[in-house]
N, CA, C and O atoms as a DFTB+ gen file, in Angstrom:
300 C
 N C O
     1  1      20.544      16.761      41.080
     2  2      19.601      16.983      42.076
     3  2      18.333      17.431      41.405
     4  3      18.357      18.340      40.575
     5  1      17.200      16.798      41.756
     6  2      15.943      17.246      41.136
     7  2      15.383      18.557      41.706
     8  3      15.836      19.089      42.720
     9  1      14.328      19.051      40.954
    10  2      13.701      20.250      41.361
    11  2      13.048      20.001      42.726
    12  3      13.140      20.863      43.600
    13  1      12.419      18.902      42.930
    14  2      11.747      18.608      44.229
    15  2      12.699      18.572      45.374
    16  3      12.350      18.959      46.489
    17  1      13.964      18.089      45.111
    18  2      14.968      18.030      46.158
    19  2      15.486      19.469      46.450
    20  3      15.729      19.839      47.599
    21  1      15.631      20.209      45.432
    22  2      16.052      21.684      45.674
    23  2      14.957      22.410      46.401
    24  3      15.242      23.263      47.242
    25  1      13.744      22.111      46.117
    26  2      12.553      22.706      46.883
    27  2      12.597      22.368      48.291
    28  3      12.462      23.255      49.133
    29  1      12.783      21.089      48.631
    30  2      12.925      20.605      50.039
    31  2      14.077      21.099      50.676
    32  3      14.083      21.173      51.905
    33  1      15.137      21.477      49.958
    34  2      16.385      22.046      50.729
    35  2      16.315      23.535      50.794
    36  3      17.241      24.162      51.309
    37  1      15.192      24.182      50.263
    38  2      15.022      25.559      50.316
    39  2      15.721      26.450      49.311
    40  3      15.767      27.673      49.441
    41  1      16.246      25.808      48.335
    42  2      16.886      26.524      47.432
    43  2      15.921      27.261      46.347
    44  3      16.179      28.357      45.851
    45  1      14.839      26.528      46.077
    46  2      13.777      27.179      45.212
    47  2      13.279      28.364      45.887
    48  3      13.253      29.439      45.289
    49  1      12.848      28.243      47.183
    50  2      12.299      29.397      47.975
    51  2      13.245      30.464      47.944
    52  3      12.803      31.598      47.765
    53  1      14.555      30.282      48.100
    54  2      15.543      31.344      48.123
    55  2      15.619      32.066      46.778
    56  3      15.677      33.291      46.665
    57  1      15.613      31.162      45.739
    58  2      15.691      31.886      44.363
    59  2      14.447      32.614      44.034
    60  3      14.508      33.643      43.360
    61  1      13.312      32.143      44.469
    62  2      11.990      32.810      44.297
    63  2      12.121      34.184      44.984
    64  3      11.808      35.202      44.367
    65  1      12.556      34.226      46.187
    66  2      12.587      35.472      46.971
    67  2      13.541      36.426      46.269
    68  3      13.301      37.633      46.295
    69  1      14.583      35.958      45.658
    70  2      15.499      36.850      44.947
    71  2      15.024      37.264      43.650
    72  3      15.682      38.074      42.997
    73  1      13.855      36.747      43.182
    74  2      13.338      37.072      41.871
    75  2      14.016      36.269      40.654
    76  3      13.891      36.659      39.493
    77  1      14.671      35.234      40.970
    78  2      15.271      34.448      39.895
    79  2      14.544      33.272      39.439
    80  3      14.951      32.672      38.444
    81  1      13.449      32.862      40.104
    82  2      12.615      31.757      39.738
    83  2      11.155      32.216      39.541
    84  3      10.671      33.005      40.353
    85  1      10.448      31.769      38.522
    86  2       9.043      32.146      38.241
    87  2       8.295      31.784      39.531
    88  3       8.604      30.827      40.241
    89  1       7.235      32.674      39.786
    90  2       6.394      32.431      41.047
    91  2       5.532      31.159      40.828
    92  3       4.959      30.674      41.803
    93  1       5.422      30.652      39.731
    94  2       4.565      29.542      39.510
    95  2       5.241      28.234      39.972
    96  3       4.562      27.270      40.326
    97  1       6.570      28.217      39.963
    98  2       7.356      26.926      40.273
    99  2       7.052      26.365      41.532
   100  3       6.729      25.180      41.621
   101  1       7.143      27.263      42.718
   102  2       6.806      26.614      44.036
   103  2       5.407      25.969      44.042
   104  3       5.224      24.843      44.504
   105  1       4.420      26.727      43.509
   106  2       3.076      26.067      43.620
   107  2       2.921      24.880      42.817
   108  3       2.164      23.972      43.163
   109  1       3.670      24.843      41.661
   110  2       3.645      23.555      40.793
   111  2       4.184      22.410      41.449
   112  3       3.687      21.291      41.324
   113  1       5.347      22.698      42.258
   114  2       5.965      21.603      43.098
   115  2       4.874      21.160      44.154
   116  3       4.714      19.967      44.414
   117  1       4.189      22.074      44.704
   118  2       3.181      21.656      45.730
   119  2       2.099      20.737      45.001
   120  3       1.701      19.694      45.519
   121  1       1.662      21.183      43.797
   122  2       0.625      20.341      43.126
   123  2       1.266      19.071      42.874
   124  3       0.649      18.053      43.190
   125  1       2.425      18.976      42.346
   126  2       3.055      17.719      42.048
   127  2       3.223      16.746      43.278
   128  3       2.966      15.548      43.164
   129  1       3.647      17.282      44.412
   130  2       3.819      16.471      45.629
   131  2       2.505      15.969      46.098
   132  3       2.383      14.795      46.448
   133  1       1.575      16.756      46.120
   134  2       0.187      16.376      46.604
   135  2      -0.507      15.371      45.613
   136  3      -1.210      14.441      46.007
   137  1      -0.238      15.647      44.253
   138  2      -0.691      14.658      43.286
   139  2      -0.058      13.260      43.383
   140  3      -0.696      12.224      43.196
   141  1       1.301      13.317      43.702
   142  2       1.965      12.009      43.910
   143  2       1.403      11.247      45.138
   144  3       1.222      10.030      45.129
   145  1       1.157      12.008      46.134
   146  2       0.575      11.421      47.329
   147  2      -0.787      10.836      47.125
   148  3      -1.091       9.797      47.711
   149  1      -1.674      11.482      46.277
   150  2      -2.963      10.938      46.006
   151  2      -2.780       9.668      45.143
   152  3      -3.403       8.634      45.384
   153  1      -1.900       9.791      44.131
   154  2      -1.730       8.552      43.260
   155  2      -1.191       7.370      44.050
   156  3      -1.548       6.229      43.758
   157  1      -0.335       7.614      45.051
   158  2       0.235       6.514      45.761
   159  2      -0.800       5.904      46.660
   160  3      -0.677       4.748      47.066
   161  1      -1.869       6.707      46.991
   162  2      -2.980       6.119      47.881
   163  2      -4.093       5.626      46.994
   164  3      -5.212       5.448      47.476
   165  1      -3.846       5.398      45.727
   166  2      -4.775       4.601      44.933
   167  2      -5.740       5.497      44.054
   168  3      -6.520       4.930      43.288
   169  1      -5.718       6.705      44.128
   170  2      -6.498       7.650      43.307
   171  2      -6.115       7.499      41.867
   172  3      -4.969       7.180      41.550
   173  1      -7.086       7.732      40.970
   174  2      -6.820       7.741      39.497
   175  2      -6.239       9.131      39.235
   176  3      -6.263      10.024      40.082
   177  1      -5.731       9.259      38.046
   178  2      -5.195      10.540      37.565
   179  2      -6.274      11.627      37.663
   180  3      -6.044      12.684      38.250
   181  1      -7.427      11.365      37.096
   182  2      -8.456      12.235      37.051
   183  2      -9.003      12.633      38.440
   184  3      -9.325      13.799      38.667
   185  1      -9.109      11.631      39.393
   186  2      -9.672      11.924      40.691
   187  2      -8.561      12.775      41.433
   188  3      -8.928      13.649      42.218
   189  1      -7.234      12.550      41.211
   190  2      -6.273      13.420      41.913
   191  2      -6.321      14.778      41.345
   192  3      -6.221      15.748      42.096
   193  1      -6.459      14.913      40.133
   194  2      -6.549      16.264      39.527
   195  2      -7.750      17.097      40.078
   196  3      -7.663      18.259      40.475
   197  1      -8.863      16.352      40.048
   198  2     -10.139      17.002      40.476
   199  2      -9.975      17.371      41.969
   200  3     -10.341      18.492      42.325
   201  1      -9.505      16.594      42.778
   202  2      -9.270      16.887      44.143
   203  2      -8.372      18.045      44.434
   204  3      -8.600      18.873      45.316
   205  1      -7.297      18.051      43.608
   206  2      -6.297      19.269      43.756
   207  2      -7.084      20.479      43.192
   208  3      -7.057      21.536      43.822
   209  1      -7.770      20.382      42.060
   210  2      -8.421      21.551      41.571
   211  2      -9.430      22.192      42.723
   212  3      -9.401      23.386      43.021
   213  1     -10.199      21.360      43.241
   214  2     -10.909      21.888      44.232
   215  2     -10.309      22.382      45.540
   216  3     -10.833      23.276      46.206
   217  1      -9.144      21.733      45.887
   218  2      -8.412      22.129      47.118
   219  2      -7.687      23.419      46.843
   220  3      -7.652      24.235      47.764
   221  1      -7.116      23.707      45.728
   222  2      -6.398      24.867      45.472
   223  2      -7.202      25.958      44.749
   224  3      -6.680      27.054      44.543
   225  1      -8.549      25.669      44.330
   226  2      -9.324      26.650      43.718
   227  2      -8.824      27.080      42.379
   228  3      -9.003      28.250      42.043
   229  1      -8.223      26.260      41.597
   230  2      -7.857      26.520      40.335
   231  2      -8.429      25.506      39.326
   232  3      -9.113      24.565      39.728
   233  1      -8.169      25.679      38.083
   234  2      -8.825      24.809      37.040
   235  2      -7.929      23.549      36.966
   236  3      -6.773      23.540      37.387
   237  1      -8.532      22.512      36.415
   238  2      -7.821      21.235      36.275
   239  2      -6.685      21.364      35.316
   240  3      -5.645      20.721      35.463
   241  1      -6.887      22.202      34.326
   242  2      -5.845      22.491      33.412
   243  2      -4.508      23.022      33.985
   244  3      -3.399      22.661      33.592
   245  1      -4.749      23.913      34.951
   246  2      -3.676      24.591      35.659
   247  2      -2.870      23.484      36.477
   248  3      -1.640      23.452      36.498
   249  1      -3.724      22.547      37.174
   250  2      -3.123      21.495      37.900
   251  2      -2.326      20.660      36.885
   252  3      -1.140      20.457      37.146
   253  1      -2.806      20.193      35.843
   254  2      -2.219      19.348      34.831
   255  2      -0.890      20.014      34.277
   256  3       0.143      19.358      34.141
   257  1      -0.983      21.309      33.980
   258  2       0.199      22.028      33.569
   259  2       1.294      21.948      34.568
   260  3       2.436      21.668      34.205
   261  1       0.990      22.187      35.848
   262  2       2.002      22.199      36.882
   263  2       2.629      20.773      37.029
   264  3       3.850      20.631      37.103
   265  1       1.782      19.752      37.068
   266  2       2.206      18.447      37.135
   267  2       3.153      18.043      36.015
   268  3       4.169      17.398      36.273
   269  1       2.849      18.398      34.816
   270  2       3.580      18.227      33.607
   271  2       4.854      18.856      33.660
   272  3       5.881      18.246      33.363
   273  1       4.839      20.166      34.061
   274  2       6.133      20.963      34.114
   275  2       7.128      20.372      35.043
   276  3       8.305      20.266      34.698
   277  1       6.671      19.948      36.306
   278  2       7.619      19.342      37.217
   279  2       8.129      17.906      36.727
   280  3       9.297      17.536      36.842
   281  1       7.074      17.133      36.155
   282  2       7.524      15.828      35.674
   283  2       8.605      15.964      34.546
   284  3       9.520      15.143      34.475
   285  1       8.505      16.893      33.761
   286  2       9.497      17.070      32.654
   287  2      10.748      17.558      33.200
   288  3      11.773      17.255      32.590
   289  1      10.836      18.274      34.265
   290  2      12.018      18.779      34.892
   291  2      12.830      17.633      35.622
   292  3      14.033      17.714      35.868
   293  1      12.029      16.563      35.936
   294  2      12.719      15.451      36.685
   295  2      13.400      14.478      35.650
   296  3      14.227      13.651      36.035
   297  1      13.058      14.588      34.410
   298  2      13.686      13.706      33.536
   299  2      14.989      14.285      32.897
   300  3      15.642      13.606      32.104
């Protein structure tokens, strides 16, 4: 089962509330899901990162780190 599936099933949220998962993981999953949506709608990598950066008021580097973290966990 992937991290994204665990997130959708509520497992990640439960583990976060219990203090067993880093607080950054749920938001990284949000970044990844939104990024995937933008990419499937024809946005380039850079456009998607820029849009997310503005939407969440964080740096592009933070968005890229989140995407990379979740992508690596899916492999």
